[in-house]
Amino acid sequence: MASPNEVKKYLAHWFQLGKHVLINQGKTRILPEQIFTGDHYSQEFEDCWQQIIAHPHSDAYIEGTDQTIADLLSTEWEMISCARCTMPVPIRYVGLPAAICPCHDLENWPNDELPYPNCPVDNQVHLARIRYQLLNRFEAEKSK
Ligand SMILES: [Zn+2]
């Protein structure tokens, strides 16, 4: 199954491309303006998330898709990367892929000139990785 964290990541990515989540039979459209605060999700995003999962049998879904968020949190679905744009897309665990990635109606996507939507970055981990790479390079130079 897709974990709540994976589904949040999926929403965060598509929110960054301007996709709304629709609830109440499509009458309410949700799109947080600010998705991150520093290295974690913003309060606004968390509030939207709570709103989206508040009703487990609700009809919340990303516009242009057929799977509800409740579907994605069920055991039948998991997240993979879209073959076309590498964004997270749900795939049915039993082997049937979702018919379409939400990117299908975005004319300007994929787009090398736009920043790819990202995850909150843990700066400590990021810095440790850079440091490790530099050390490795240094060692390699030394042993020449
Ligand atoms: Zn795609």
mmCIF file of N, CA and C and ligand atoms in Angstrom:
data_model
loop_
_atom_site.group_PDB
_atom_site.id
_atom_site.type_symbol
_atom_site.label_atom_id
_atom_site.label_comp_id
_atom_site.label_asym_id
_atom_site.label_seq_id
_atom_site.Cartn_x
_atom_site.Cartn_y
_atom_site.Cartn_z
ATOM 1 N N MET A 1 0.839 -1.199 0.000
ATOM 2 C CA MET A 1 0.000 0.000 0.000
ATOM 3 C C MET A 1 0.872 1.247 0.000
ATOM 4 N N ALA A 2 0.319 2.316 -0.473
ATOM 5 C CA ALA A 2 1.036 3.595 -0.390
ATOM 6 C C ALA A 2 0.909 4.100 1.042
ATOM 7 N N SER A 3 2.034 4.438 1.658
ATOM 8 C CA SER A 3 2.005 4.942 3.030
ATOM 9 C C SER A 3 1.483 6.381 3.032
ATOM 10 N N PRO A 4 0.968 6.837 4.178
ATOM 11 C CA PRO A 4 0.527 8.242 4.235
ATOM 12 C C PRO A 4 1.631 9.202 3.787
ATOM 13 N N ASN A 5 2.892 8.901 4.141
ATOM 14 C CA ASN A 5 3.982 9.785 3.730
ATOM 15 C C ASN A 5 4.141 9.832 2.217
ATOM 16 N N GLU A 6 3.977 8.666 1.576
ATOM 17 C CA GLU A 6 4.090 8.629 0.116
ATOM 18 C C GLU A 6 2.958 9.417 -0.533
ATOM 19 N N VAL A 7 1.764 9.291 0.051
ATOM 20 C CA VAL A 7 0.619 10.009 -0.516
ATOM 21 C C VAL A 7 0.797 11.521 -0.311
ATOM 22 N N LYS A 8 1.355 11.900 0.838
ATOM 23 C CA LYS A 8 1.632 13.325 1.070
ATOM 24 C C LYS A 8 2.648 13.843 0.056
ATOM 25 N N LYS A 9 3.668 13.046 -0.199
ATOM 26 C CA LYS A 9 4.695 13.430 -1.172
ATOM 27 C C LYS A 9 4.063 13.584 -2.562
ATOM 28 N N TYR A 10 3.195 12.643 -2.891
ATOM 29 C CA TYR A 10 2.469 12.687 -4.171
ATOM 30 C C TYR A 10 1.663 13.991 -4.278
ATOM 31 N N LEU A 11 0.925 14.319 -3.217
ATOM 32 C CA LEU A 11 0.141 15.559 -3.240
ATOM 33 C C LEU A 11 1.056 16.777 -3.335
ATOM 34 N N ALA A 12 2.133 16.773 -2.524
ATOM 35 C CA ALA A 12 3.034 17.929 -2.506
ATOM 36 C C ALA A 12 3.631 18.170 -3.888
ATOM 37 N N HIS A 13 3.998 17.092 -4.562
ATOM 38 C CA HIS A 13 4.564 17.239 -5.907
ATOM 39 C C HIS A 13 3.549 17.836 -6.869
ATOM 40 N N TRP A 14 2.336 17.312 -6.852
ATOM 41 C CA TRP A 14 1.345 17.794 -7.834
ATOM 42 C C TRP A 14 0.824 19.177 -7.470
ATOM 43 N N PHE A 15 0.754 19.485 -6.166
ATOM 44 C CA PHE A 15 0.400 20.860 -5.764
ATOM 45 C C PHE A 15 1.392 21.849 -6.374
ATOM 46 N N GLN A 16 2.680 21.454 -6.404
ATOM 47 C CA GLN A 16 3.701 22.369 -6.923
ATOM 48 C C GLN A 16 3.537 22.630 -8.410
ATOM 49 N N LEU A 17 2.822 21.753 -9.101
ATOM 50 C CA LEU A 17 2.538 22.004 -10.519
ATOM 51 C C LEU A 17 1.144 22.603 -10.697
ATOM 52 N N GLY A 18 0.527 23.011 -9.583
ATOM 53 C CA GLY A 18 -0.746 23.725 -9.670
ATOM 54 C C GLY A 18 -1.979 22.842 -9.739
ATOM 55 N N LYS A 19 -1.825 21.526 -9.499
ATOM 56 C CA LYS A 19 -2.990 20.640 -9.482
ATOM 57 C C LYS A 19 -3.743 20.810 -8.163
ATOM 58 N N HIS A 20 -5.054 20.906 -8.238
ATOM 59 C CA HIS A 20 -5.875 20.986 -7.034
ATOM 60 C C HIS A 20 -6.310 19.593 -6.601
ATOM 61 N N VAL A 21 -6.648 19.479 -5.324
ATOM 62 C CA VAL A 21 -7.382 18.304 -4.861
ATOM 63 C C VAL A 21 -8.842 18.722 -4.767
ATOM 64 N N LEU A 22 -9.725 17.904 -5.320
ATOM 65 C CA LEU A 22 -11.155 18.200 -5.286
ATOM 66 C C LEU A 22 -11.827 17.338 -4.214
ATOM 67 N N ILE A 23 -12.688 17.980 -3.423
ATOM 68 C CA ILE A 23 -13.496 17.244 -2.453
ATOM 69 C C ILE A 23 -14.947 17.717 -2.574
ATOM 70 N N ASN A 24 -15.835 17.095 -1.807
ATOM 71 C CA ASN A 24 -17.271 17.443 -1.864
ATOM 72 C C ASN A 24 -17.812 17.399 -3.295
ATOM 73 N N GLN A 25 -17.671 16.256 -3.935
ATOM 74 C CA GLN A 25 -18.117 16.092 -5.340
ATOM 75 C C GLN A 25 -17.537 17.177 -6.250
ATOM 76 N N GLY A 26 -16.311 17.549 -5.972
ATOM 77 C CA GLY A 26 -15.654 18.524 -6.838
ATOM 78 C C GLY A 26 -16.024 19.961 -6.543
ATOM 79 N N LYS A 27 -16.872 20.179 -5.509
ATOM 80 C CA LYS A 27 -17.314 21.549 -5.222
ATOM 81 C C LYS A 27 -16.240 22.350 -4.506
ATOM 82 N N THR A 28 -15.375 21.649 -3.742
ATOM 83 C CA THR A 28 -14.316 22.352 -3.019
ATOM 84 C C THR A 28 -12.975 21.988 -3.635
ATOM 85 N N ARG A 29 -12.215 23.041 -3.979
ATOM 86 C CA ARG A 29 -10.898 22.835 -4.583
ATOM 87 C C ARG A 29 -9.822 23.248 -3.594
ATOM 88 N N ILE A 30 -8.870 22.362 -3.385
ATOM 89 C CA ILE A 30 -7.829 22.615 -2.391
ATOM 90 C C ILE A 30 -6.477 22.730 -3.073
ATOM 91 N N LEU A 31 -5.776 23.839 -2.784
ATOM 92 C CA LEU A 31 -4.404 24.001 -3.280
ATOM 93 C C LEU A 31 -3.656 24.933 -2.327
ATOM 94 N N PRO A 32 -2.835 24.380 -1.426
ATOM 95 C CA PRO A 32 -2.105 25.257 -0.503
ATOM 96 C C PRO A 32 -1.120 26.138 -1.274
ATOM 97 N N GLU A 33 -0.988 27.384 -0.828
ATOM 98 C CA GLU A 33 -0.036 28.285 -1.485
ATOM 99 C C GLU A 33 1.379 27.947 -1.082
ATOM 100 N N GLN A 34 1.525 27.699 0.213
ATOM 101 C CA GLN A 34 2.865 27.392 0.719
ATOM 102 C C GLN A 34 2.902 25.928 1.098
ATOM 103 N N ILE A 35 3.790 25.179 0.488
ATOM 104 C CA ILE A 35 3.832 23.742 0.732
ATOM 105 C C ILE A 35 4.886 23.385 1.756
ATOM 106 N N PHE A 36 6.006 24.120 1.735
ATOM 107 C CA PHE A 36 7.075 23.836 2.692
ATOM 108 C C PHE A 36 7.345 25.030 3.590
ATOM 109 N N THR A 37 7.765 24.723 4.811
ATOM 110 C CA THR A 37 8.364 25.721 5.683
ATOM 111 C C THR A 37 9.704 25.144 6.073
ATOM 112 N N GLY A 38 10.770 25.742 5.598
ATOM 113 C CA GLY A 38 12.094 25.196 5.895
ATOM 114 C C GLY A 38 12.200 23.788 5.369
ATOM 115 N N ASP A 39 12.542 22.848 6.254
ATOM 116 C CA ASP A 39 12.768 21.482 5.798
ATOM 117 C C ASP A 39 11.575 20.569 6.055
ATOM 118 N N HIS A 40 10.396 21.154 6.307
ATOM 119 C CA HIS A 40 9.240 20.278 6.444
ATOM 120 C C HIS A 40 7.992 20.911 5.817
ATOM 121 N N TYR A 41 6.933 20.131 5.805
ATOM 122 C CA TYR A 41 5.699 20.629 5.201
ATOM 123 C C TYR A 41 5.161 21.812 6.011
ATOM 124 N N SER A 42 4.563 22.766 5.317
ATOM 125 C CA SER A 42 4.020 23.947 5.983
ATOM 126 C C SER A 42 2.764 23.575 6.769
ATOM 127 N N GLN A 43 2.410 24.442 7.699
ATOM 128 C CA GLN A 43 1.166 24.239 8.457
ATOM 129 C C GLN A 43 -0.017 24.246 7.497
ATOM 130 N N GLU A 44 0.050 25.108 6.489
ATOM 131 C CA GLU A 44 -1.044 25.187 5.514
ATOM 132 C C GLU A 44 -1.213 23.846 4.788
ATOM 133 N N PHE A 45 -0.074 23.238 4.393
ATOM 134 C CA PHE A 45 -0.133 21.939 3.725
ATOM 135 C C PHE A 45 -0.714 20.890 4.671
ATOM 136 N N GLU A 46 -0.240 20.896 5.939
ATOM 137 C CA GLU A 46 -0.726 19.915 6.916
ATOM 138 C C GLU A 46 -2.235 20.074 7.143
ATOM 139 N N ASP A 47 -2.709 21.322 7.182
ATOM 140 C CA ASP A 47 -4.141 21.567 7.357
ATOM 141 C C ASP A 47 -4.923 21.008 6.172
ATOM 142 N N CYS A 48 -4.412 21.224 4.969
ATOM 143 C CA CYS A 48 -5.055 20.677 3.767
ATOM 144 C C CYS A 48 -5.086 19.151 3.835
ATOM 145 N N TRP A 49 -3.966 18.576 4.255
ATOM 146 C CA TRP A 49 -3.869 17.117 4.361
ATOM 147 C C TRP A 49 -4.943 16.595 5.313
ATOM 148 N N GLN A 50 -5.068 17.268 6.482
ATOM 149 C CA GLN A 50 -6.090 16.845 7.445
ATOM 150 C C GLN A 50 -7.482 16.946 6.834
ATOM 151 N N GLN A 51 -7.707 18.005 6.087
ATOM 152 C CA GLN A 51 -9.006 18.211 5.444
ATOM 153 C C GLN A 51 -9.285 17.090 4.434
ATOM 154 N N ILE A 52 -8.228 16.705 3.721
ATOM 155 C CA ILE A 52 -8.370 15.695 2.666
ATOM 156 C C ILE A 52 -8.650 14.320 3.255
ATOM 157 N N ILE A 53 -7.971 13.991 4.375
ATOM 158 C CA ILE A 53 -8.152 12.639 4.930
ATOM 159 C C ILE A 53 -9.189 12.603 6.047
ATOM 160 N N ALA A 54 -9.838 13.750 6.318
ATOM 161 C CA ALA A 54 -10.782 13.788 7.434
ATOM 162 C C ALA A 54 -11.918 12.784 7.266
ATOM 163 N N HIS A 55 -12.339 12.562 6.049
ATOM 164 C CA HIS A 55 -13.428 11.628 5.786
ATOM 165 C C HIS A 55 -12.871 10.459 4.996
ATOM 166 N N PRO A 56 -12.653 9.332 5.665
ATOM 167 C CA PRO A 56 -11.966 8.212 5.008
ATOM 168 C C PRO A 56 -12.667 7.749 3.732
ATOM 169 N N HIS A 57 -13.966 7.915 3.655
ATOM 170 C CA HIS A 57 -14.654 7.448 2.452
ATOM 171 C C HIS A 57 -14.998 8.616 1.541
ATOM 172 N N SER A 58 -14.290 9.713 1.740
ATOM 173 C CA SER A 58 -14.588 10.890 0.935
ATOM 174 C C SER A 58 -14.118 10.678 -0.487
ATOM 175 N N ASP A 59 -14.471 11.634 -1.312
ATOM 176 C CA ASP A 59 -14.168 11.514 -2.730
ATOM 177 C C ASP A 59 -13.000 12.408 -3.130
ATOM 178 N N ALA A 60 -12.094 12.683 -2.187
ATOM 179 C CA ALA A 60 -10.960 13.562 -2.507
ATOM 180 C C ALA A 60 -10.063 12.911 -3.550
ATOM 181 N N TYR A 61 -9.706 13.683 -4.566
ATOM 182 C CA TYR A 61 -8.786 13.182 -5.589
ATOM 183 C C TYR A 61 -8.099 14.358 -6.270
ATOM 184 N N ILE A 62 -6.950 14.093 -6.881
ATOM 185 C CA ILE A 62 -6.258 15.138 -7.643
ATOM 186 C C ILE A 62 -6.974 15.302 -8.970
ATOM 187 N N GLU A 63 -7.227 16.554 -9.341
ATOM 188 C CA GLU A 63 -7.968 16.798 -10.581
ATOM 189 C C GLU A 63 -7.267 16.117 -11.752
ATOM 190 N N GLY A 64 -8.073 15.494 -12.594
ATOM 191 C CA GLY A 64 -7.519 14.789 -13.751
ATOM 192 C C GLY A 64 -7.164 13.345 -13.477
ATOM 193 N N THR A 65 -7.448 12.868 -12.251
ATOM 194 C CA THR A 65 -7.144 11.460 -11.947
ATOM 195 C C THR A 65 -8.419 10.731 -11.540
ATOM 196 N N ASP A 66 -8.337 9.406 -11.540
ATOM 197 C CA ASP A 66 -9.507 8.582 -11.208
ATOM 198 C C ASP A 66 -9.435 7.986 -9.810
ATOM 199 N N GLN A 67 -8.253 8.076 -9.158
ATOM 200 C CA GLN A 67 -8.108 7.418 -7.864
ATOM 201 C C GLN A 67 -8.353 8.429 -6.746
ATOM 202 N N THR A 68 -9.203 8.040 -5.798
ATOM 203 C CA THR A 68 -9.366 8.915 -4.643
ATOM 204 C C THR A 68 -8.176 8.729 -3.705
ATOM 205 N N ILE A 69 -7.969 9.734 -2.844
ATOM 206 C CA ILE A 69 -6.875 9.634 -1.877
ATOM 207 C C ILE A 69 -7.114 8.428 -0.967
ATOM 208 N N ALA A 70 -8.380 8.165 -0.659
ATOM 209 C CA ALA A 70 -8.698 6.996 0.170
ATOM 210 C C ALA A 70 -8.289 5.706 -0.550
ATOM 211 N N ASP A 71 -8.493 5.661 -1.885
ATOM 212 C CA ASP A 71 -8.033 4.503 -2.667
ATOM 213 C C ASP A 71 -6.539 4.283 -2.463
ATOM 214 N N LEU A 72 -5.808 5.407 -2.599
ATOM 215 C CA LEU A 72 -4.343 5.320 -2.573
ATOM 216 C C LEU A 72 -3.839 4.827 -1.230
ATOM 217 N N LEU A 73 -4.607 5.151 -0.169
ATOM 218 C CA LEU A 73 -4.201 4.725 1.174
ATOM 219 C C LEU A 73 -4.669 3.305 1.471
ATOM 220 N N SER A 74 -5.407 2.707 0.544
ATOM 221 C CA SER A 74 -5.846 1.322 0.738
ATOM 222 C C SER A 74 -4.709 0.394 0.314
ATOM 223 N N THR A 75 -4.887 -0.878 0.564
ATOM 224 C CA THR A 75 -3.801 -1.828 0.332
ATOM 225 C C THR A 75 -3.520 -2.064 -1.153
ATOM 226 N N GLU A 76 -4.417 -1.628 -2.024
ATOM 227 C CA GLU A 76 -4.270 -2.018 -3.430
ATOM 228 C C GLU A 76 -3.319 -1.157 -4.246
ATOM 229 N N TRP A 77 -2.875 -0.052 -3.662
ATOM 230 C CA TRP A 77 -2.105 0.895 -4.466
ATOM 231 C C TRP A 77 -0.724 1.136 -3.905
ATOM 232 N N GLU A 78 0.203 1.444 -4.808
ATOM 233 C CA GLU A 78 1.511 1.936 -4.377
ATOM 234 C C GLU A 78 1.965 3.010 -5.352
ATOM 235 N N MET A 79 3.058 3.715 -4.962
ATOM 236 C CA MET A 79 3.541 4.829 -5.784
ATOM 237 C C MET A 79 4.750 4.413 -6.611
ATOM 238 N N ILE A 80 4.734 4.796 -7.865
ATOM 239 C CA ILE A 80 5.909 4.621 -8.718
ATOM 240 C C ILE A 80 6.193 5.975 -9.383
ATOM 241 N N SER A 81 7.227 6.024 -10.229
ATOM 242 C CA SER A 81 7.520 7.249 -10.970
ATOM 243 C C SER A 81 6.908 7.151 -12.359
ATOM 244 N N CYS A 82 6.301 8.244 -12.791
ATOM 245 C CA CYS A 82 5.736 8.280 -14.141
ATOM 246 C C CYS A 82 6.845 8.038 -15.158
ATOM 247 N N ALA A 83 6.577 7.191 -16.159
ATOM 248 C CA ALA A 83 7.592 6.890 -17.172
ATOM 249 C C ALA A 83 7.887 8.110 -18.030
ATOM 250 N N ARG A 84 6.952 9.025 -18.101
ATOM 251 C CA ARG A 84 7.121 10.187 -18.959
ATOM 252 C C ARG A 84 7.824 11.330 -18.227
ATOM 253 N N CYS A 85 7.406 11.611 -16.984
ATOM 254 C CA CYS A 85 7.940 12.810 -16.327
ATOM 255 C C CYS A 85 8.560 12.525 -14.966
ATOM 256 N N THR A 86 8.595 11.285 -14.531
ATOM 257 C CA THR A 86 9.184 10.831 -13.261
ATOM 258 C C THR A 86 8.482 11.357 -12.012
ATOM 259 N N MET A 87 7.340 12.017 -12.174
ATOM 260 C CA MET A 87 6.578 12.439 -10.988
ATOM 261 C C MET A 87 5.937 11.202 -10.354
ATOM 262 N N PRO A 88 5.637 11.280 -9.033
ATOM 263 C CA PRO A 88 5.004 10.118 -8.403
ATOM 264 C C PRO A 88 3.587 9.883 -8.930
ATOM 265 N N VAL A 89 3.319 8.637 -9.297
ATOM 266 C CA VAL A 89 1.978 8.254 -9.751
ATOM 267 C C VAL A 89 1.579 6.952 -9.089
ATOM 268 N N PRO A 90 0.281 6.783 -8.850
ATOM 269 C CA PRO A 90 -0.155 5.539 -8.227
ATOM 270 C C PRO A 90 -0.202 4.397 -9.238
ATOM 271 N N ILE A 91 0.137 3.205 -8.760
ATOM 272 C CA ILE A 91 -0.019 2.010 -9.580
ATOM 273 C C ILE A 91 -0.758 1.000 -8.725
ATOM 274 N N ARG A 92 -1.636 0.258 -9.353
ATOM 275 C CA ARG A 92 -2.400 -0.729 -8.606
ATOM 276 C C ARG A 92 -1.505 -1.916 -8.310
ATOM 277 N N TYR A 93 -1.439 -2.272 -7.045
ATOM 278 C CA TYR A 93 -0.521 -3.302 -6.600
ATOM 279 C C TYR A 93 -0.778 -4.617 -7.309
ATOM 280 N N VAL A 94 -2.021 -4.869 -7.678
ATOM 281 C CA VAL A 94 -2.340 -6.128 -8.343
ATOM 282 C C VAL A 94 -1.836 -6.147 -9.779
ATOM 283 N N GLY A 95 -1.160 -5.084 -10.213
ATOM 284 C CA GLY A 95 -0.506 -5.151 -11.507
ATOM 285 C C GLY A 95 -1.097 -4.275 -12.587
ATOM 286 N N LEU A 96 -2.218 -3.637 -12.307
ATOM 287 C CA LEU A 96 -2.812 -2.768 -13.313
ATOM 288 C C LEU A 96 -2.373 -1.331 -13.056
ATOM 289 N N PRO A 97 -1.615 -0.749 -13.985
ATOM 290 C CA PRO A 97 -1.191 0.639 -13.742
ATOM 291 C C PRO A 97 -2.370 1.596 -13.819
ATOM 292 N N ALA A 98 -2.244 2.730 -13.131
ATOM 293 C CA ALA A 98 -3.237 3.787 -13.288
ATOM 294 C C ALA A 98 -3.250 4.170 -14.759
ATOM 295 N N ALA A 99 -4.405 4.445 -15.281
ATOM 296 C CA ALA A 99 -4.519 4.719 -16.707
ATOM 297 C C ALA A 99 -3.617 5.881 -17.107
ATOM 298 N N ILE A 100 -3.577 6.910 -16.269
ATOM 299 C CA ILE A 100 -2.854 8.096 -16.673
ATOM 300 C C ILE A 100 -2.186 8.768 -15.487
ATOM 301 N N CYS A 101 -1.045 9.361 -15.771
ATOM 302 C CA CYS A 101 -0.363 10.233 -14.808
ATOM 303 C C CYS A 101 -1.082 11.574 -14.862
ATOM 304 N N PRO A 102 -1.199 12.270 -13.715
ATOM 305 C CA PRO A 102 -1.848 13.593 -13.760
ATOM 306 C C PRO A 102 -1.158 14.561 -14.713
ATOM 307 N N CYS A 103 0.036 14.216 -15.218
ATOM 308 C CA CYS A 103 0.743 15.129 -16.131
ATOM 309 C C CYS A 103 0.089 15.164 -17.501
ATOM 310 N N HIS A 104 -0.848 14.252 -17.781
ATOM 311 C CA HIS A 104 -1.300 14.100 -19.168
ATOM 312 C C HIS A 104 -1.946 15.354 -19.743
ATOM 313 N N ASP A 105 -2.519 16.202 -18.877
ATOM 314 C CA ASP A 105 -3.153 17.405 -19.434
ATOM 315 C C ASP A 105 -2.343 18.668 -19.149
ATOM 316 N N LEU A 106 -1.088 18.497 -18.752
ATOM 317 C CA LEU A 106 -0.204 19.662 -18.576
ATOM 318 C C LEU A 106 0.630 19.804 -19.847
ATOM 319 N N GLU A 107 0.360 20.846 -20.608
ATOM 320 C CA GLU A 107 1.031 20.970 -21.894
ATOM 321 C C GLU A 107 2.508 21.305 -21.753
ATOM 322 N N ASN A 108 2.842 22.019 -20.672
ATOM 323 C CA ASN A 108 4.240 22.454 -20.527
ATOM 324 C C ASN A 108 5.019 21.540 -19.592
ATOM 325 N N TRP A 109 4.598 20.307 -19.499
ATOM 326 C CA TRP A 109 5.274 19.362 -18.597
ATOM 327 C C TRP A 109 5.428 18.024 -19.283
ATOM 328 N N PRO A 110 6.554 17.272 -19.207
ATOM 329 C CA PRO A 110 7.773 17.659 -18.481
ATOM 330 C C PRO A 110 8.505 18.813 -19.152
ATOM 331 N N ASN A 111 9.235 19.565 -18.321
ATOM 332 C CA ASN A 111 9.886 20.767 -18.819
ATOM 333 C C ASN A 111 11.226 20.935 -18.116
ATOM 334 N N ASP A 112 12.304 20.801 -18.885
ATOM 335 C CA ASP A 112 13.651 20.893 -18.316
ATOM 336 C C ASP A 112 13.948 22.278 -17.763
ATOM 337 N N GLU A 113 13.199 23.270 -18.220
ATOM 338 C CA GLU A 113 13.516 24.634 -17.808
ATOM 339 C C GLU A 113 12.850 25.024 -16.497
ATOM 340 N N LEU A 114 11.903 24.213 -16.042
ATOM 341 C CA LEU A 114 11.246 24.501 -14.764
ATOM 342 C C LEU A 114 11.899 23.662 -13.682
ATOM 343 N N PRO A 115 11.984 24.209 -12.464
ATOM 344 C CA PRO A 115 12.515 23.382 -11.371
ATOM 345 C C PRO A 115 11.578 22.207 -11.116
ATOM 346 N N TYR A 116 12.161 21.034 -10.946
ATOM 347 C CA TYR A 116 11.360 19.849 -10.670
ATOM 348 C C TYR A 116 10.857 19.929 -9.231
ATOM 349 N N PRO A 117 9.588 19.625 -9.005
ATOM 350 C CA PRO A 117 9.061 19.678 -7.630
ATOM 351 C C PRO A 117 9.917 18.845 -6.689
ATOM 352 N N ASN A 118 10.087 19.329 -5.494
ATOM 353 C CA ASN A 118 11.005 18.633 -4.596
ATOM 354 C C ASN A 118 10.349 18.262 -3.283
ATOM 355 N N CYS A 119 11.138 17.574 -2.468
ATOM 356 C CA CYS A 119 10.722 17.187 -1.127
ATOM 357 C C CYS A 119 11.386 18.131 -0.142
ATOM 358 N N PRO A 120 10.843 18.206 1.061
ATOM 359 C CA PRO A 120 11.563 18.990 2.054
ATOM 360 C C PRO A 120 12.952 18.396 2.221
ATOM 361 N N VAL A 121 13.973 19.239 2.198
ATOM 362 C CA VAL A 121 15.350 18.758 2.272
ATOM 363 C C VAL A 121 15.823 18.789 3.717
ATOM 364 N N ASP A 122 16.372 17.683 4.144
ATOM 365 C CA ASP A 122 17.016 17.678 5.447
ATOM 366 C C ASP A 122 18.440 18.166 5.244
ATOM 367 N N ASN A 123 18.697 19.420 5.634
ATOM 368 C CA ASN A 123 19.997 20.022 5.335
ATOM 369 C C ASN A 123 21.152 19.267 5.976
ATOM 370 N N GLN A 124 20.904 18.694 7.147
ATOM 371 C CA GLN A 124 21.993 17.963 7.812
ATOM 372 C C GLN A 124 22.418 16.774 6.968
ATOM 373 N N VAL A 125 21.429 16.003 6.504
ATOM 374 C CA VAL A 125 21.727 14.825 5.689
ATOM 375 C C VAL A 125 22.393 15.257 4.397
ATOM 376 N N HIS A 126 21.860 16.328 3.814
ATOM 377 C CA HIS A 126 22.382 16.835 2.556
ATOM 378 C C HIS A 126 23.847 17.237 2.707
ATOM 379 N N LEU A 127 24.143 17.978 3.779
ATOM 380 C CA LEU A 127 25.517 18.435 4.010
ATOM 381 C C LEU A 127 26.446 17.261 4.279
ATOM 382 N N ALA A 128 25.953 16.289 5.028
ATOM 383 C CA ALA A 128 26.778 15.120 5.340
ATOM 384 C C ALA A 128 27.136 14.386 4.049
ATOM 385 N N ARG A 129 26.184 14.343 3.110
ATOM 386 C CA ARG A 129 26.413 13.642 1.850
ATOM 387 C C ARG A 129 27.483 14.373 1.031
ATOM 388 N N ILE A 130 27.382 15.717 0.999
ATOM 389 C CA ILE A 130 28.371 16.497 0.249
ATOM 390 C C ILE A 130 29.757 16.305 0.862
ATOM 391 N N ARG A 131 29.795 16.335 2.185
ATOM 392 C CA ARG A 131 31.060 16.183 2.888
ATOM 393 C C ARG A 131 31.680 14.829 2.565
ATOM 394 N N TYR A 132 30.839 13.796 2.547
ATOM 395 C CA TYR A 132 31.293 12.443 2.260
ATOM 396 C C TYR A 132 31.870 12.365 0.848
ATOM 397 N N GLN A 133 31.176 13.009 -0.100
ATOM 398 C CA GLN A 133 31.645 12.981 -1.482
ATOM 399 C C GLN A 133 32.981 13.708 -1.620
ATOM 400 N N LEU A 134 33.106 14.847 -0.917
ATOM 401 C CA LEU A 134 34.356 15.601 -0.978
ATOM 402 C C LEU A 134 35.506 14.790 -0.380
ATOM 403 N N LEU A 135 35.239 14.150 0.747
ATOM 404 C CA LEU A 135 36.261 13.335 1.394
ATOM 405 C C LEU A 135 36.711 12.219 0.473
ATOM 406 N N ASN A 136 35.750 11.584 -0.184
ATOM 407 C CA ASN A 136 36.058 10.497 -1.106
ATOM 408 C C ASN A 136 36.954 10.982 -2.235
ATOM 409 N N ARG A 137 36.616 12.168 -2.756
ATOM 410 C CA ARG A 137 37.393 12.718 -3.861
ATOM 411 C C ARG A 137 38.821 13.017 -3.397
ATOM 412 N N PHE A 138 38.890 13.560 -2.191
ATOM 413 C CA PHE A 138 40.178 13.901 -1.601
ATOM 414 C C PHE A 138 41.045 12.654 -1.451
ATOM 415 N N GLU A 139 40.431 11.591 -0.928
ATOM 416 C CA GLU A 139 41.166 10.339 -0.743
ATOM 417 C C GLU A 139 41.633 9.799 -2.086
ATOM 418 N N ALA A 140 40.771 9.884 -3.086
ATOM 419 C CA ALA A 140 41.106 9.371 -4.411
ATOM 420 C C ALA A 140 42.281 10.135 -4.997
ATOM 421 N N GLU A 141 42.278 11.467 -4.784
ATOM 422 C CA GLU A 141 43.378 12.293 -5.297
ATOM 423 C C GLU A 141 44.688 11.903 -4.613
ATOM 424 N N LYS A 142 44.592 11.697 -3.297
ATOM 425 C CA LYS A 142 45.768 11.418 -2.498
ATOM 426 C C LYS A 142 46.445 10.112 -2.924
ATOM 427 N N SER A 143 45.604 9.119 -3.299
ATOM 428 C CA SER A 143 46.151 7.798 -3.607
ATOM 429 C C SER A 143 46.676 7.705 -5.033
ATOM 430 N N LYS A 144 46.601 8.801 -5.785
ATOM 431 C CA LYS A 144 47.107 8.767 -7.160
ATOM 432 C C LYS A 144 48.640 8.721 -7.176
HETATM 433 ZN ZN ZN B 1 3.898 12.135 -15.762
#
